[in-house]
Amino acid sequence: MTSNTSDSDSHQTQLDAIIIGAGFAGIYATYSLREKLGLKVKTFEAGGDVGGTWYWNRYPGARCDIESYHYSYSFSEELQQEWQWSERFAAQPEILAYLNHVADRFDLRNSMVMNTRIVGAKFDEAACHWVVDTDDGNTQTARYLVSGAGVLSASTLPDVEGINDFSGAVYLTAKWPQQEIDFSGKRVAVIGTGASGIQVITEVAKQAKHLTVFQRTPNYAAPIRNRPNTEQDEREFKQHYPQIRRDARNSFLGVNYPGMLPSALAVSDEERHQQYERAYAAGGFEMFAGSFGDLITNQEANDTAAEFMREKIRQRVDDPAVADMLTPKNYAYVTKRPPLETDYYETYNRSNVTLVDIRATPIEEITPNGIRTSAGDTELDVIIYATGFDAMTGPLLRINPRGESINLADHWAEGPRTNLGLTVHGLPNFFAITGPQSPSVLYNMPLAIEDHIDWLTDCISYMQEHGYQRIESTAEAEDNWVRHSAEIADATLFTGTDSWYIGANIPGKPRVFLVYVGGAANYRQICAEVAQKGYEGFLLS
Ligand code: NA7
């Protein structure tokens, strides 16, 4: 990367705000800063169009696992009323169409530059502005830098010998080609069995001549129970949207599932079983966010849910040896992101699907003809990598914003350090939408995004009113937030499991829990109090 940033940059500031990315976050940030504050905004998007996650992850089976009427913007009542979601859980093309509609409806494209990646950013103290480099060799300056770079956008590949030697076709779920791919008659491998792997495996198995799945860790996957939305669903949401959004914002996951009971240990075995059966049948995230309130804090309570899920796997998979391989054994339910599925476990009952446990027989090498494990060679025409992301911190670290005295990579060398999961000491006028140590991925992302952008819009408005040009978190407020965030995480079962929530999927990444798990309602209240107290914990000048 070459930087065009130099001390001779003009002190003239070209823009009020530069926004990184045109996904859910970048689209609303563009709208909010431009339409509510009248700022001069430019949004840079690496992809060819708006959509972010939903632009890139267009693999067969890609679908949202939050209900579509919830997984949408709430900022415009007209938008809520006019958009119709065809399914309970929207598939990728429909979400992408929705985001395109929002960009067009609010005329946002004229503030956006596509096919342009931000590759560096430095805060110039003398000019009090950000100097931002793009991969087309240009440099722009802006008072504020707002990252909508996403939390699961920096995809990763395994560090395995011969990865570039395979002579067949290679696809990544996270960077899927625009055109449809035909797997019929092909010998296909999928590496990875997270949310993306599970979705793509189920679809590709229907087409491929043979599918071999390379699994490192089995997951507790639950049925999504997708179906077309009915007219009644639509009426229900559209008539009661304000109340539904309020309730959603006050629930842990950002979707207000009814029927949650406080503790799995406070009811009889029979009642507990019924509650799990009800939640499993209801679909979506009800199994953990609509069953019992203590699954993420109490190991004994969690064991009851984990055992229920294991039993379901054993019931659904014909071959007991395969069922055993698919059964998670040594980590608590929900502490790795639980995927949702349609007929995932039944896929392993098909004669054209083979499961390989790569903990028992590790991948040794990718060869020109396929994959070699310690048990032998699998000949292949196609390899699909569904191997995940450098989550939460990866997208920001790949840009590595710099202040006068810090750069983000050094500042975060031992794990992310933020104030409110939104700002960083040493990086003035920088806001990370759904940054690490905010509720983000353990909340409903569009709502999390709106909460952050509303907060930063109010913050900039306050600065304008009071004649401030610069805001920076104090070191002390950042230390307190890092400590507070870690203390809450340590009171849960999450930190005992290797997952991307804690950086364990990336070799060498510091083991720090990346999400604020105190609940979005608490979190929003803390953010509101900071603002009410004149941005306590921040220096304004
Ligand atoms: P995930 O959930 O991180 O899943 C990645 C999968 O790839 C997971 O099964 C990993 O096993 C596996 N993996 C990762 N690295 C390797 C290597 N080196 N070798 C073999 N297998 C590997 O990513 P997804 O894209 O599925 O989902 C991300 C989020 O998107 C999801 O949680 C939703 O929020 C939407 P592991 O479990 O690490 O042992």
Coordinates of C-alpha atoms and ligand atoms in Angstrom, one line a residue:
M1 CA 0.0 0.0 0.0
T2 CA 1.3 3.4 -0.9
S3 CA 0.1 6.4 1.0
N4 CA -0.6 9.7 -0.6
T5 CA -0.8 11.2 2.9
S6 CA 1.9 13.9 3.5
D7 CA 2.5 16.9 5.7
S8 CA 2.0 19.1 2.7
D9 CA -1.7 18.3 2.5
S10 CA -3.8 21.4 2.0
H11 CA -5.5 22.7 5.2
Q12 CA -8.6 23.1 3.1
T13 CA -11.1 20.4 4.1
Q14 CA -13.0 19.1 1.0
L15 CA -15.8 17.2 2.7
D16 CA -17.6 17.1 6.0
A17 CA -17.7 13.4 6.3
I18 CA -16.2 10.4 4.5
I19 CA -18.1 7.1 5.0
I20 CA -16.4 3.7 4.5
G21 CA -18.7 1.2 2.8
A22 CA -22.2 1.2 1.4
G23 CA -23.8 -1.7 3.2
F24 CA -26.6 -1.3 5.8
A25 CA -24.4 1.1 7.8
G26 CA -22.9 3.2 5.0
I27 CA -26.4 3.7 3.4
Y28 CA -28.0 5.0 6.6
A29 CA -25.0 7.0 7.6
T30 CA -25.0 8.7 4.1
Y31 CA -28.7 9.4 4.6
S32 CA -28.5 10.6 8.2
L33 CA -25.5 12.9 7.9
R34 CA -26.7 14.4 4.6
E35 CA -30.4 14.7 5.1
K36 CA -30.6 15.5 8.8
L37 CA -27.4 17.6 9.2
G38 CA -26.9 18.8 5.6
L39 CA -23.3 17.6 5.6
K40 CA -21.3 17.2 2.5
V41 CA -20.7 13.5 2.5
K42 CA -18.8 11.0 0.2
T43 CA -19.2 7.3 0.7
F44 CA -16.6 4.9 -0.7
E45 CA -17.6 1.3 -1.5
A46 CA -15.1 -1.4 -2.6
G47 CA -17.9 -3.4 -4.2
G48 CA -19.5 -2.7 -7.6
D49 CA -22.7 -1.5 -5.9
V50 CA -24.5 -1.0 -2.6
G51 CA -25.2 -3.9 -0.3
G52 CA -22.1 -4.7 1.7
T53 CA -22.5 -8.2 3.2
W54 CA -25.5 -8.8 0.9
Y55 CA -23.5 -7.7 -2.2
W56 CA -20.6 -10.1 -1.6
N57 CA -22.2 -13.2 0.1
R58 CA -24.4 -14.3 -2.8
Y59 CA -23.7 -18.0 -2.6
P60 CA -26.6 -20.5 -3.0
G61 CA -28.7 -20.6 0.2
A62 CA -27.5 -17.3 1.5
R63 CA -30.3 -16.1 3.8
C64 CA -30.7 -13.8 6.8
D65 CA -31.4 -15.6 10.1
I66 CA -33.3 -12.6 11.6
E67 CA -36.9 -12.3 10.6
S68 CA -37.1 -10.0 7.5
Y69 CA -39.6 -7.5 9.0
H70 CA -37.1 -7.1 11.9
Y71 CA -34.0 -7.1 9.7
S72 CA -34.8 -3.8 8.1
Y73 CA -34.4 -0.1 8.7
S74 CA -36.8 1.6 11.1
F75 CA -35.8 5.2 10.4
S76 CA -38.5 5.9 7.8
E77 CA -42.2 5.0 8.5
E78 CA -42.9 5.4 4.7
L79 CA -40.2 2.9 3.9
Q80 CA -41.5 0.4 6.4
Q81 CA -45.0 0.7 5.0
E82 CA -44.1 0.4 1.3
W83 CA -41.6 -2.4 1.4
Q84 CA -43.0 -5.9 1.3
W85 CA -41.0 -8.9 2.4
S86 CA -42.0 -12.1 0.6
E87 CA -40.5 -14.6 3.2
R88 CA -40.3 -14.8 6.9
F89 CA -36.5 -14.9 6.5
A90 CA -35.4 -13.0 3.4
A91 CA -32.9 -14.6 1.0
Q92 CA -29.8 -12.6 -0.1
P93 CA -31.3 -11.4 -3.5
E94 CA -34.3 -9.8 -1.7
I95 CA -32.2 -8.0 0.9
L96 CA -29.9 -6.7 -1.8
A97 CA -33.0 -5.5 -3.8
Y98 CA -34.2 -3.8 -0.6
L99 CA -30.9 -2.0 -0.1
N100 CA -30.9 -0.9 -3.7
H101 CA -34.4 0.4 -3.2
V102 CA -33.3 2.4 -0.2
A103 CA -30.3 3.9 -2.0
D104 CA -32.6 4.9 -4.9
R105 CA -35.6 6.0 -2.8
F106 CA -33.5 8.5 -0.8
D107 CA -31.3 9.4 -3.8
L108 CA -28.1 8.4 -2.1
R109 CA -26.1 7.1 -5.0
N110 CA -24.9 10.6 -6.0
S111 CA -23.0 10.7 -2.7
M112 CA -21.4 7.3 -3.3
V113 CA -18.3 6.2 -5.2
M114 CA -18.4 2.4 -6.1
N115 CA -15.5 0.1 -6.9
T116 CA -13.2 2.2 -4.7
R117 CA -11.6 0.9 -1.6
I118 CA -10.3 3.1 1.2
V119 CA -6.7 1.9 1.9
G120 CA -5.4 4.4 4.5
A121 CA -6.6 7.2 6.7
K122 CA -4.6 9.7 8.8
F123 CA -5.9 12.5 11.1
D124 CA -4.1 15.7 10.4
E125 CA -4.1 17.7 13.7
A126 CA -3.1 21.0 12.2
A127 CA -5.9 21.0 9.7
C128 CA -8.3 19.1 12.0
H129 CA -9.4 16.7 9.3
W130 CA -9.0 13.2 8.1
V131 CA -6.8 12.5 5.0
V132 CA -8.1 9.4 3.3
D133 CA -6.4 7.4 0.6
T134 CA -8.3 5.3 -1.9
D135 CA -7.0 2.5 -4.1
D136 CA -7.4 4.6 -7.3
G137 CA -4.5 6.7 -6.0
N138 CA -6.7 9.6 -4.9
T139 CA -6.8 11.4 -1.6
Q140 CA -9.7 13.2 0.0
T141 CA -10.1 15.2 3.2
A142 CA -13.0 15.3 5.6
R143 CA -13.7 16.6 9.1
Y144 CA -15.2 13.2 10.1
L145 CA -14.4 9.6 9.2
V146 CA -17.3 7.2 9.7
S147 CA -16.6 3.5 9.3
G148 CA -19.4 1.3 7.9
A149 CA -16.8 -1.2 6.9
G150 CA -18.8 -4.0 8.5
V151 CA -18.0 -6.6 11.1
L152 CA -17.9 -9.8 9.0
S153 CA -16.4 -8.4 5.8
A154 CA -12.7 -9.3 6.1
S155 CA -12.8 -12.9 4.8
T156 CA -10.1 -15.4 5.6
L157 CA -8.7 -18.5 4.0
P158 CA -7.0 -21.4 5.8
D159 CA -3.3 -21.4 6.0
V160 CA -2.8 -24.8 4.3
E161 CA -0.1 -26.0 2.0
G162 CA -0.8 -26.0 -1.7
I163 CA -3.9 -23.7 -1.4
N164 CA -3.0 -22.1 -4.7
D165 CA -2.2 -25.3 -6.5
F166 CA -5.7 -26.7 -7.0
S167 CA -6.4 -26.9 -10.8
G168 CA -10.2 -26.9 -10.4
A169 CA -12.6 -24.1 -9.6
V170 CA -12.3 -22.3 -6.3
Y171 CA -15.1 -20.2 -4.6
L172 CA -15.4 -18.3 -1.4
T173 CA -18.8 -17.9 0.1
A174 CA -17.8 -14.4 1.2
K175 CA -16.8 -13.3 -2.3
W176 CA -19.2 -15.2 -4.4
P177 CA -19.2 -14.5 -8.2
Q178 CA -22.1 -12.5 -9.7
Q179 CA -23.1 -15.2 -12.1
E180 CA -24.9 -18.4 -11.2
I181 CA -22.7 -21.5 -10.9
D182 CA -23.8 -25.0 -12.0
F183 CA -22.5 -27.8 -9.8
S184 CA -24.3 -30.6 -11.5
G185 CA -22.1 -33.5 -12.3
K186 CA -19.3 -32.0 -10.2
R187 CA -17.3 -33.4 -7.3
V188 CA -17.4 -30.6 -4.8
A189 CA -15.8 -29.9 -1.4
V190 CA -17.0 -27.4 1.2
I191 CA -14.5 -26.5 3.9
G192 CA -16.2 -24.9 6.9
T193 CA -19.5 -25.6 8.7
G194 CA -20.4 -22.2 10.2
A195 CA -23.6 -20.3 9.2
S196 CA -22.4 -19.9 5.6
G197 CA -21.1 -23.4 5.2
I198 CA -24.4 -24.9 6.5
Q199 CA -26.4 -22.8 4.0
V200 CA -24.2 -23.6 1.0
I201 CA -23.8 -27.3 1.9
T202 CA -27.6 -27.8 1.9
E203 CA -28.1 -26.2 -1.5
V204 CA -25.0 -27.6 -3.3
A205 CA -25.7 -31.2 -2.1
K206 CA -28.9 -31.0 -4.2
Q207 CA -26.9 -30.4 -7.4
A208 CA -23.5 -31.9 -7.1
K209 CA -22.5 -35.4 -8.2
H210 CA -20.7 -35.7 -4.9
L211 CA -20.2 -33.3 -2.0
T212 CA -17.5 -33.8 0.6
V213 CA -17.8 -31.6 3.7
F214 CA -14.6 -30.9 5.7
Q215 CA -15.7 -30.1 9.2
R216 CA -13.4 -28.8 12.0
T217 CA -16.0 -28.1 14.7
P218 CA -19.6 -29.3 14.7
N219 CA -22.3 -26.7 15.4
Y220 CA -25.6 -26.6 17.3
A221 CA -27.8 -25.7 14.3
A222 CA -31.6 -25.3 14.7
P223 CA -34.3 -25.2 12.1
I224 CA -35.0 -21.7 10.7
R225 CA -38.6 -22.6 9.7
N226 CA -38.7 -20.2 6.8
R227 CA -42.0 -19.8 5.0
P228 CA -43.7 -17.2 2.8
N229 CA -45.1 -14.2 4.7
T230 CA -48.9 -14.0 4.7
E231 CA -51.0 -10.9 4.2
Q232 CA -51.8 -11.2 7.9
D233 CA -48.1 -11.1 8.8
E234 CA -47.7 -8.0 6.7
R235 CA -50.7 -6.3 8.2
E236 CA -49.6 -7.2 11.7
F237 CA -46.2 -5.6 11.3
K238 CA -47.3 -2.6 9.3
Q239 CA -50.1 -1.7 11.8
H240 CA -47.9 -2.1 14.9
Y241 CA -44.4 -1.2 13.7
P242 CA -43.7 1.5 16.2
Q243 CA -44.5 -0.8 19.1
I244 CA -42.7 -3.7 17.5
R245 CA -39.6 -1.7 17.1
R246 CA -39.7 -0.4 20.7
D247 CA -40.1 -4.0 22.0
A248 CA -37.4 -5.3 19.7
R249 CA -34.9 -2.6 20.8
N250 CA -35.6 -3.6 24.4
S251 CA -34.9 -7.3 23.9
F252 CA -31.5 -8.9 24.0
L253 CA -31.3 -10.0 20.4
G254 CA -33.3 -7.1 18.9
V255 CA -36.2 -9.4 18.1
N256 CA -39.0 -9.6 20.7
Y257 CA -39.7 -13.4 20.9
P258 CA -42.6 -14.1 23.2
G259 CA -42.6 -16.9 25.7
M260 CA -39.1 -16.6 27.3
L261 CA -38.9 -18.0 30.8
P262 CA -36.3 -16.9 33.3
S263 CA -34.4 -20.1 34.1
A264 CA -34.1 -23.6 32.6
L265 CA -33.4 -24.8 36.2
A266 CA -36.6 -23.3 37.7
V267 CA -39.0 -25.6 35.9
S268 CA -39.7 -29.4 35.9
D269 CA -38.0 -31.6 33.4
E270 CA -41.2 -32.0 31.5
E271 CA -41.9 -28.3 31.3
R272 CA -38.4 -27.6 30.2
H273 CA -38.6 -30.2 27.5
Q274 CA -41.9 -28.7 26.3
Q275 CA -40.4 -25.2 26.2
Y276 CA -37.5 -26.5 24.1
E277 CA -39.8 -28.4 21.8
R278 CA -41.9 -25.2 21.3
A279 CA -38.9 -23.1 20.6
Y280 CA -37.4 -25.6 18.2
A281 CA -40.7 -25.8 16.4
A282 CA -41.1 -22.0 16.3
G283 CA -37.8 -21.6 14.4
G284 CA -35.4 -18.7 14.1
F285 CA -33.4 -17.9 17.2
E286 CA -36.2 -18.9 19.6
M287 CA -34.1 -21.8 20.9
F288 CA -31.8 -19.5 22.7
A289 CA -33.4 -16.0 22.6
G290 CA -36.9 -17.2 23.3
S291 CA -36.6 -20.2 25.6
F292 CA -34.8 -19.5 28.9
G293 CA -33.0 -16.4 30.1
D294 CA -30.0 -18.1 31.8
L295 CA -28.6 -20.2 28.9
I296 CA -25.6 -17.9 28.4
T297 CA -24.8 -17.4 32.1
N298 CA -25.4 -20.8 33.8
Q299 CA -23.5 -23.9 32.7
E300 CA -26.1 -26.3 34.2
A301 CA -28.9 -24.5 32.4
N302 CA -26.9 -24.5 29.2
D303 CA -26.3 -28.2 29.5
T304 CA -30.0 -28.9 29.3
A305 CA -30.4 -27.0 26.0
A306 CA -27.1 -28.5 24.6
E307 CA -28.4 -32.0 25.3
F308 CA -31.7 -31.2 23.7
M309 CA -30.0 -30.1 20.6
R310 CA -27.7 -33.1 20.6
E311 CA -30.6 -35.4 20.8
K312 CA -32.3 -33.7 17.8
I313 CA -29.1 -34.3 15.7
R314 CA -29.1 -38.0 16.7
Q315 CA -32.8 -38.2 15.7
R316 CA -32.3 -36.5 12.3
V317 CA -29.1 -38.2 11.0
D318 CA -29.5 -41.9 10.0
D319 CA -25.9 -43.1 10.5
P320 CA -25.0 -43.0 14.2
A321 CA -21.3 -42.5 13.3
V322 CA -22.1 -39.5 11.1
A323 CA -24.5 -38.1 13.8
D324 CA -21.7 -38.4 16.3
M325 CA -19.3 -36.4 14.1
L326 CA -22.0 -33.7 13.7
T327 CA -22.7 -33.5 17.5
P328 CA -20.9 -30.7 19.4
K329 CA -19.5 -32.1 22.6
N330 CA -17.1 -29.8 24.4
Y331 CA -18.5 -26.3 24.3
A332 CA -21.6 -24.6 25.5
Y333 CA -24.6 -24.0 23.3
V334 CA -24.8 -20.5 21.8
T335 CA -21.2 -19.6 22.7
K336 CA -20.3 -20.1 19.0
R337 CA -22.8 -18.3 16.8
P338 CA -25.6 -20.9 16.4
P339 CA -26.5 -21.4 12.7
L340 CA -30.0 -21.8 11.4
E341 CA -30.9 -24.4 8.8
T342 CA -33.4 -26.1 6.6
D343 CA -32.8 -29.9 6.2
Y344 CA -29.1 -29.5 7.0
Y345 CA -28.8 -32.6 9.1
E346 CA -30.9 -34.6 6.6
T347 CA -28.4 -33.6 3.9
Y348 CA -26.0 -36.2 5.5
N349 CA -28.6 -38.9 4.8
R350 CA -28.0 -38.4 1.1
S351 CA -25.9 -41.0 -0.7
N352 CA -23.9 -38.2 -2.5
V353 CA -22.7 -36.5 0.7
T354 CA -19.6 -37.5 2.8
L355 CA -18.5 -35.8 6.0
V356 CA -14.9 -35.7 7.0
D357 CA -13.8 -34.7 10.5
I358 CA -10.6 -32.8 10.0
R359 CA -9.7 -32.9 13.7
A360 CA -9.5 -36.7 13.4
T361 CA -7.9 -36.6 9.9
P362 CA -6.4 -33.2 9.3
I363 CA -6.1 -31.6 5.9
E364 CA -2.4 -32.0 5.0
E365 CA -2.4 -30.3 1.6
I366 CA -4.4 -29.0 -1.3
T367 CA -3.2 -30.8 -4.4
P368 CA -3.8 -30.0 -8.0
N369 CA -6.5 -32.7 -8.0
G370 CA -8.2 -32.2 -4.7
I371 CA -7.7 -32.4 -0.9
R372 CA -5.2 -34.7 0.9
T373 CA -6.0 -35.5 4.6
S374 CA -4.1 -37.8 6.8
A375 CA -6.6 -40.5 5.8
G376 CA -6.1 -40.1 2.0
D377 CA -7.0 -38.1 -1.1
T378 CA -10.4 -36.8 -2.2
E379 CA -10.5 -35.9 -5.9
L380 CA -12.4 -32.8 -6.7
D381 CA -13.6 -30.5 -9.4
V382 CA -14.6 -27.6 -7.1
I383 CA -13.5 -26.3 -3.6
I384 CA -15.8 -23.9 -1.7
Y385 CA -14.2 -22.1 1.2
A386 CA -16.7 -21.1 3.9
T387 CA -14.0 -20.5 6.4
G388 CA -15.2 -17.2 8.0
F389 CA -13.9 -13.8 8.7
D390 CA -11.3 -11.8 10.7
A391 CA -14.4 -10.6 12.6
M392 CA -15.1 -7.2 14.1
T393 CA -11.5 -5.8 14.1
G394 CA -10.3 -7.2 10.8
P395 CA -12.1 -4.6 8.5
L396 CA -10.7 -1.7 10.5
L397 CA -7.3 -3.1 10.9
R398 CA -7.0 -3.6 7.2
I399 CA -7.4 0.2 6.8
N400 CA -5.3 0.9 10.0
P401 CA -6.4 4.5 10.6
R402 CA -3.7 6.7 12.2
G403 CA -3.8 9.6 14.5
E404 CA -0.9 11.9 15.3
S405 CA 0.5 9.6 18.0
I406 CA -1.1 6.2 17.4
N407 CA -2.0 3.8 14.6
L408 CA -4.9 1.4 15.2
A409 CA -2.9 -1.8 14.7
D410 CA -0.5 -0.9 17.5
H411 CA -3.2 0.5 19.7
W412 CA -5.2 -2.8 19.3
A413 CA -2.1 -5.1 19.4
E414 CA -3.5 -6.8 22.6
G415 CA -7.1 -6.6 21.5
P416 CA -9.5 -3.8 20.6
R417 CA -9.7 -0.7 22.8
T418 CA -12.7 1.5 22.2
N419 CA -15.0 3.9 24.1
L420 CA -18.6 2.6 23.7
G421 CA -17.5 0.4 20.8
L422 CA -17.7 3.5 18.6
T423 CA -14.7 5.7 19.2
V424 CA -10.9 5.3 19.8
H425 CA -8.6 7.4 21.9
G426 CA -6.0 8.9 19.6
L427 CA -8.3 8.9 16.6
P428 CA -10.3 12.1 16.8
N429 CA -13.6 12.6 14.8
F430 CA -13.6 8.9 14.0
F431 CA -16.7 6.7 14.5
A432 CA -16.8 2.9 14.0
I433 CA -20.4 1.9 13.4
T434 CA -21.0 -1.4 15.2
G435 CA -17.4 -1.4 16.3
P436 CA -15.9 -4.0 18.6
Q437 CA -17.2 -3.8 22.2
S438 CA -20.7 -2.7 21.0
P439 CA -23.7 -5.0 20.9
S440 CA -23.4 -5.5 17.1
V441 CA -23.5 -9.2 16.1
L442 CA -25.4 -10.2 19.3
Y443 CA -28.2 -7.8 18.4
N444 CA -30.2 -7.2 15.3
M445 CA -27.7 -5.5 13.0
P446 CA -29.9 -2.9 11.2
L447 CA -31.1 -1.7 14.6
A448 CA -27.6 -1.7 16.0
I449 CA -26.5 0.3 13.0
E450 CA -29.3 2.9 13.4
D451 CA -28.6 3.3 17.1
H452 CA -25.0 4.1 16.4
I453 CA -25.6 6.4 13.5
D454 CA -28.4 8.3 15.4
W455 CA -25.9 8.7 18.3
L456 CA -23.1 10.1 16.1
T457 CA -25.5 12.3 14.1
D458 CA -26.7 13.8 17.4
C459 CA -23.1 14.1 18.5
I460 CA -22.0 16.0 15.3
S461 CA -25.1 18.2 15.6
Y462 CA -24.1 19.1 19.2
M463 CA -20.6 19.9 18.0
Q464 CA -22.0 22.2 15.3
E465 CA -24.3 24.0 17.7
H466 CA -21.5 24.5 20.2
G467 CA -18.9 25.5 17.7
Y468 CA -16.7 22.4 18.3
Q469 CA -14.6 20.9 15.5
R470 CA -12.9 18.0 17.2
I471 CA -14.0 15.2 19.5
E472 CA -11.9 12.5 21.0
S473 CA -12.4 9.9 23.7
T474 CA -10.2 10.3 26.8
A475 CA -7.8 7.5 27.6
E476 CA -9.6 7.0 30.9
A477 CA -13.1 6.6 29.4
E478 CA -11.7 4.1 26.9
D479 CA -9.9 2.1 29.7
N480 CA -13.2 2.0 31.7
W481 CA -15.2 0.8 28.7
V482 CA -12.7 -1.9 27.8
R483 CA -12.8 -3.1 31.5
H484 CA -16.6 -2.9 31.7
S485 CA -17.1 -4.7 28.4
A486 CA -14.7 -7.5 29.5
E487 CA -16.2 -7.8 33.0
I488 CA -19.7 -8.4 31.5
A489 CA -18.3 -10.9 29.0
D490 CA -16.5 -12.8 31.8
A491 CA -19.8 -13.2 33.6
T492 CA -21.1 -15.3 30.7
L493 CA -20.1 -18.7 29.2
F494 CA -19.0 -17.0 26.0
T495 CA -15.4 -16.5 27.0
G496 CA -14.8 -20.2 27.7
T497 CA -15.3 -21.2 24.0
D498 CA -13.1 -20.8 21.0
S499 CA -15.1 -18.8 18.5
W500 CA -14.8 -15.8 16.2
Y501 CA -16.5 -13.7 19.0
I502 CA -13.2 -14.0 20.9
G503 CA -10.8 -14.0 17.9
A504 CA -10.0 -17.8 18.3
N505 CA -10.5 -18.5 14.6
I506 CA -7.5 -16.3 13.5
P507 CA -4.1 -17.7 14.5
G508 CA -2.3 -15.1 16.6
K509 CA -5.3 -12.9 17.2
P510 CA -5.5 -11.7 20.8
R511 CA -8.1 -13.6 22.8
V512 CA -10.5 -10.7 23.7
F513 CA -14.2 -10.9 23.6
L514 CA -15.3 -8.6 20.8
V515 CA -19.0 -7.9 21.6
Y516 CA -20.7 -5.9 24.3
V517 CA -23.0 -8.5 26.0
G518 CA -24.7 -6.3 28.5
G519 CA -27.8 -6.0 26.3
A520 CA -28.6 -3.4 23.7
A521 CA -31.2 -1.6 26.0
N522 CA -28.5 -1.1 28.7
Y523 CA -26.0 -0.1 26.1
R524 CA -28.3 2.5 24.6
Q525 CA -29.0 4.0 28.0
I526 CA -25.3 4.3 28.7
C527 CA -24.7 6.0 25.3
A528 CA -27.7 8.4 25.9
E529 CA -26.3 9.3 29.4
V530 CA -22.9 10.1 27.9
A531 CA -24.6 12.5 25.4
Q532 CA -26.9 14.0 28.1
K533 CA -23.9 14.8 30.2
G534 CA -22.3 16.8 27.4
Y535 CA -20.3 13.9 26.0
E536 CA -18.8 12.8 29.3
G537 CA -15.5 10.9 28.7
F538 CA -14.8 12.9 25.5
L539 CA -12.7 16.0 24.9
L540 CA -14.3 18.5 22.7
S541 CA -12.5 21.5 21.2
Ligands
NA7_1 P1 -17.8 -18.9 10.6 O1 -19.0 -19.0 11.5 O2 -16.6 -18.3 11.2 O3 -17.5 -20.4 10.1 C1 -16.3 -20.7 9.5 C2 -16.1 -22.2 9.4 O4 -14.9 -22.5 8.8 C3 -16.1 -22.9 10.8 O5 -16.8 -24.1 10.7 C4 -14.6 -23.0 11.0 O6 -14.3 -24.0 11.9 C5 -14.1 -23.3 9.6 N1 -12.7 -23.0 9.5 C6 -12.1 -21.9 9.7 N2 -10.8 -22.0 9.4 C7 -10.6 -23.2 9.0 C8 -9.5 -23.9 8.7 N3 -8.3 -23.4 8.6 N4 -9.6 -25.2 8.3 C9 -10.8 -25.8 8.4 N5 -12.0 -25.2 8.7 C10 -11.8 -23.9 9.1 O7 -18.1 -18.1 9.3 P2 -19.4 -18.1 8.5 O8 -19.2 -17.3 7.2 O9 -20.0 -19.4 8.3 O10 -20.4 -17.2 9.3 C11 -20.1 -16.0 9.8 C12 -21.3 -15.2 10.3 O11 -22.0 -14.7 9.2 C13 -22.3 -16.0 11.0 O12 -21.9 -16.3 12.3 C14 -23.5 -15.2 10.9 O13 -23.4 -14.1 11.8 C15 -23.4 -14.7 9.5 P3 -14.2 -23.7 13.5 O14 -15.6 -23.6 14.0 O15 -13.4 -22.4 13.6 O16 -13.4 -24.8 14.1

